[in-house]
Every structure is written in C-alpha cells, then in structure tokens.
Amino acid sequence: MLDKFLLKKSEPALPDSLLKRLNEARKKPMPNHVAIIMDGNGRWAKQRNLPRVAGHHEGMKTVHKITRFANELGVKALTLYAFSTENWKRPKFEVDFLMKLPGEYLTTYLPELIEKNVKVEMIGDFEALPKHTQQAIENARKATEQNDGLVLNFALNYGSRLELVNVVKHISELAVAQQIAPEDIDEAFVESCLMTGHLPELDLLIRTSGEVRLSNFMLWQLAYAELAFTNVYWPDYNEECLLEAIEDFQLRNRRFGSLG
Ligand code: FPP
C-alpha cells in the first residue's frame, strides 16, 4: 500500500533510507495534529530572479508533497497557513494569485486526496473569500466529507485574534440568550467554540524560512504545542525536512507543566 502510493509513475520514489526512517518513526508516538506556517516563498523566488508568485506556485507543489507524506506518517490533522487576515495588504496581483491556488491545487490533486482518504477542511473567514475560492473549497469539502483519514485543514483568510473575538461574541450571545451561565464557561467549552474544536489538540508547529514568530496563528491552540523552526524556504521543504521535525518531536519530553 505504502510502496504503491510512493512509487507513482509520475513522481520520483523516496530513497530506501528515508522509507526506513519513516517506518521507524511510525512505531513511535506521532504528533496527532501538525500545523505549518509556510514561509519563504517570496525569498525563494527572489533568489532565482523569479516573480514572488512563482514561489507561491512552487509552494503549492510542496503542499502536495508534504500532505502525502504526513498521511503516510499517520498524522491525523495537518493545518497549513495559506493566507492570513493580514495578507490582503499585499499587492492585488499577488492576492489574486494566492486566491487561485486552492482551485488549482484541488483541481490537480482532489482525485488523489479522495483515493487516499484525506478529508479537506478549512478554517478562516470563508464568506470574505472570492466566489471561485469558496467553490473550490466547498467542492473539495463535499467530495471528501465521508473520508476519515488525514484532515488537510487550510487556514485561509485566518487570523487567530479574529477567531478568538468570534468565540467571545458567540459565548456572549449564548449568555444574553440565557443558554449558558458564566460557570459553564471553562477551557473545554472555549476550545469547543474554536474553528479547530473538532480537531485533535495541536502537537507540533513548524515554521519555515528562518522567521521565529507566530504571526497571529493558532494562539490558543499553541498553548502546549512543540515548536520547530527551520531556515529552509517552504518551496524547498521536503519529506526529509518533515521527517526530521517529527523525529525531533519524538525525542522531546512533553511535560504539560508537570515535573514529567
Ligand atoms: C508566506 O511566504 C506565504 C504565503 C503568504 C502564502 C503561502 C501559500 C502557499 C505556500 C501555497 C498555498 C497552496 C494552497 C494549495 C492553498 P512569503 O510570500 O511571505 O515569503 P517571503 O517572506 O519570503 O516574502
């Protein structure tokens, strides 16, 4: 099953040494939920004298590679920061290009995602996305809603502060309607109101490109996540990079505030 998938005619097979490491990693505790801040597309393009959007396009191919590998590893949810609520400030041409990528990615890879039991989801402000982006996401959501394998969760027009503001509004509305009392509000309840409420707890955050900041990404969810930063630009990020991050995660002693 693994070999059939990894040895697709159109794509180069992964080296045996990497497959061996993948199989070793699968025997150890796997992060259930991995999130990635996919950074460095612009710098990758600049290094090659290419327009910034060429970096984003190459980054889309990395999304495919990394989703496929995360699925093989047995990760349960992969959240990818594809567009932040702040990214609208970029030039219109770049924003338009970024908004077309979900459509292109899903047109190309949806059949494979369906075959591999991947479930496509999204967090972020869906209504403010262009109609064509909404349609691509909605179509993929519907086509994969019965799947129960890896959840591929795109953070699109997502901002953590906006998410938290919306949770506060939602809880206030419930309180005003007397459907909830202050003593009903605990961490589990707040968590259930987040857009990630149905997903496993976030275990590992990866940020590429050498930047060491969170950029308004999953601030609540990151409370006890392990953090991994790499200098590699997202278009160059590959299966071995993800495996290294997982192997490193598996060496960590997660204490969740106790003495372990
Ligand atoms: C940040 O790099 C990256 C983004 C704002 C966009 C990320 C999007 C992708 C990787 C493609 C998404 C694919 C799908 C299928 C939705 P940057 O442009 O800020 O890089 P820089 O810091 O080097 O300029």
PDB file of N, CA, C and O in Angstrom, residues 41 57 149 202 240 243:
ATOM      1  N   ASN A  41       8.297  31.800   0.488  1.00  0.00           N
ATOM      2  CA  ASN A  41       8.047  31.660  -0.950  1.00  0.00           C
ATOM      3  C   ASN A  41       8.647  32.827  -1.737  1.00  0.00           C
ATOM      4  O   ASN A  41       9.242  32.639  -2.799  1.00  0.00           O
ATOM      5  N   HIS A  57       3.634  29.387  -6.299  1.00  0.00           N
ATOM      6  CA  HIS A  57       3.237  28.236  -7.119  1.00  0.00           C
ATOM      7  C   HIS A  57       4.063  27.002  -6.761  1.00  0.00           C
ATOM      8  O   HIS A  57       3.541  25.883  -6.651  1.00  0.00           O
ATOM      9  N   GLY A 149      -9.557   9.715   7.046  1.00  0.00           N
ATOM     10  CA  GLY A 149      -8.099   9.687   7.205  1.00  0.00           C
ATOM     11  C   GLY A 149      -7.594  11.067   7.607  1.00  0.00           C
ATOM     12  O   GLY A 149      -8.279  11.809   8.310  1.00  0.00           O
ATOM     13  N   LEU A 202      -3.408  20.506  19.019  1.00  0.00           N
ATOM     14  CA  LEU A 202      -2.196  20.780  18.227  1.00  0.00           C
ATOM     15  C   LEU A 202      -0.952  20.310  18.985  1.00  0.00           C
ATOM     16  O   LEU A 202      -0.729  20.706  20.129  1.00  0.00           O
ATOM     17  N   GLU A 240      12.013  14.817   3.796  1.00  0.00           N
ATOM     18  CA  GLU A 240      13.057  14.610   4.797  1.00  0.00           C
ATOM     19  C   GLU A 240      12.989  15.686   5.883  1.00  0.00           C
ATOM     20  O   GLU A 240      13.196  15.416   7.064  1.00  0.00           O
ATOM     21  N   LEU A 243      10.209  14.762   8.171  1.00  0.00           N
ATOM     22  CA  LEU A 243      10.605  13.609   8.982  1.00  0.00           C
ATOM     23  C   LEU A 243      11.556  14.041  10.098  1.00  0.00           C
ATOM     24  O   LEU A 243      11.430  13.595  11.249  1.00  0.00           O
TER      25      LEU A 243
END
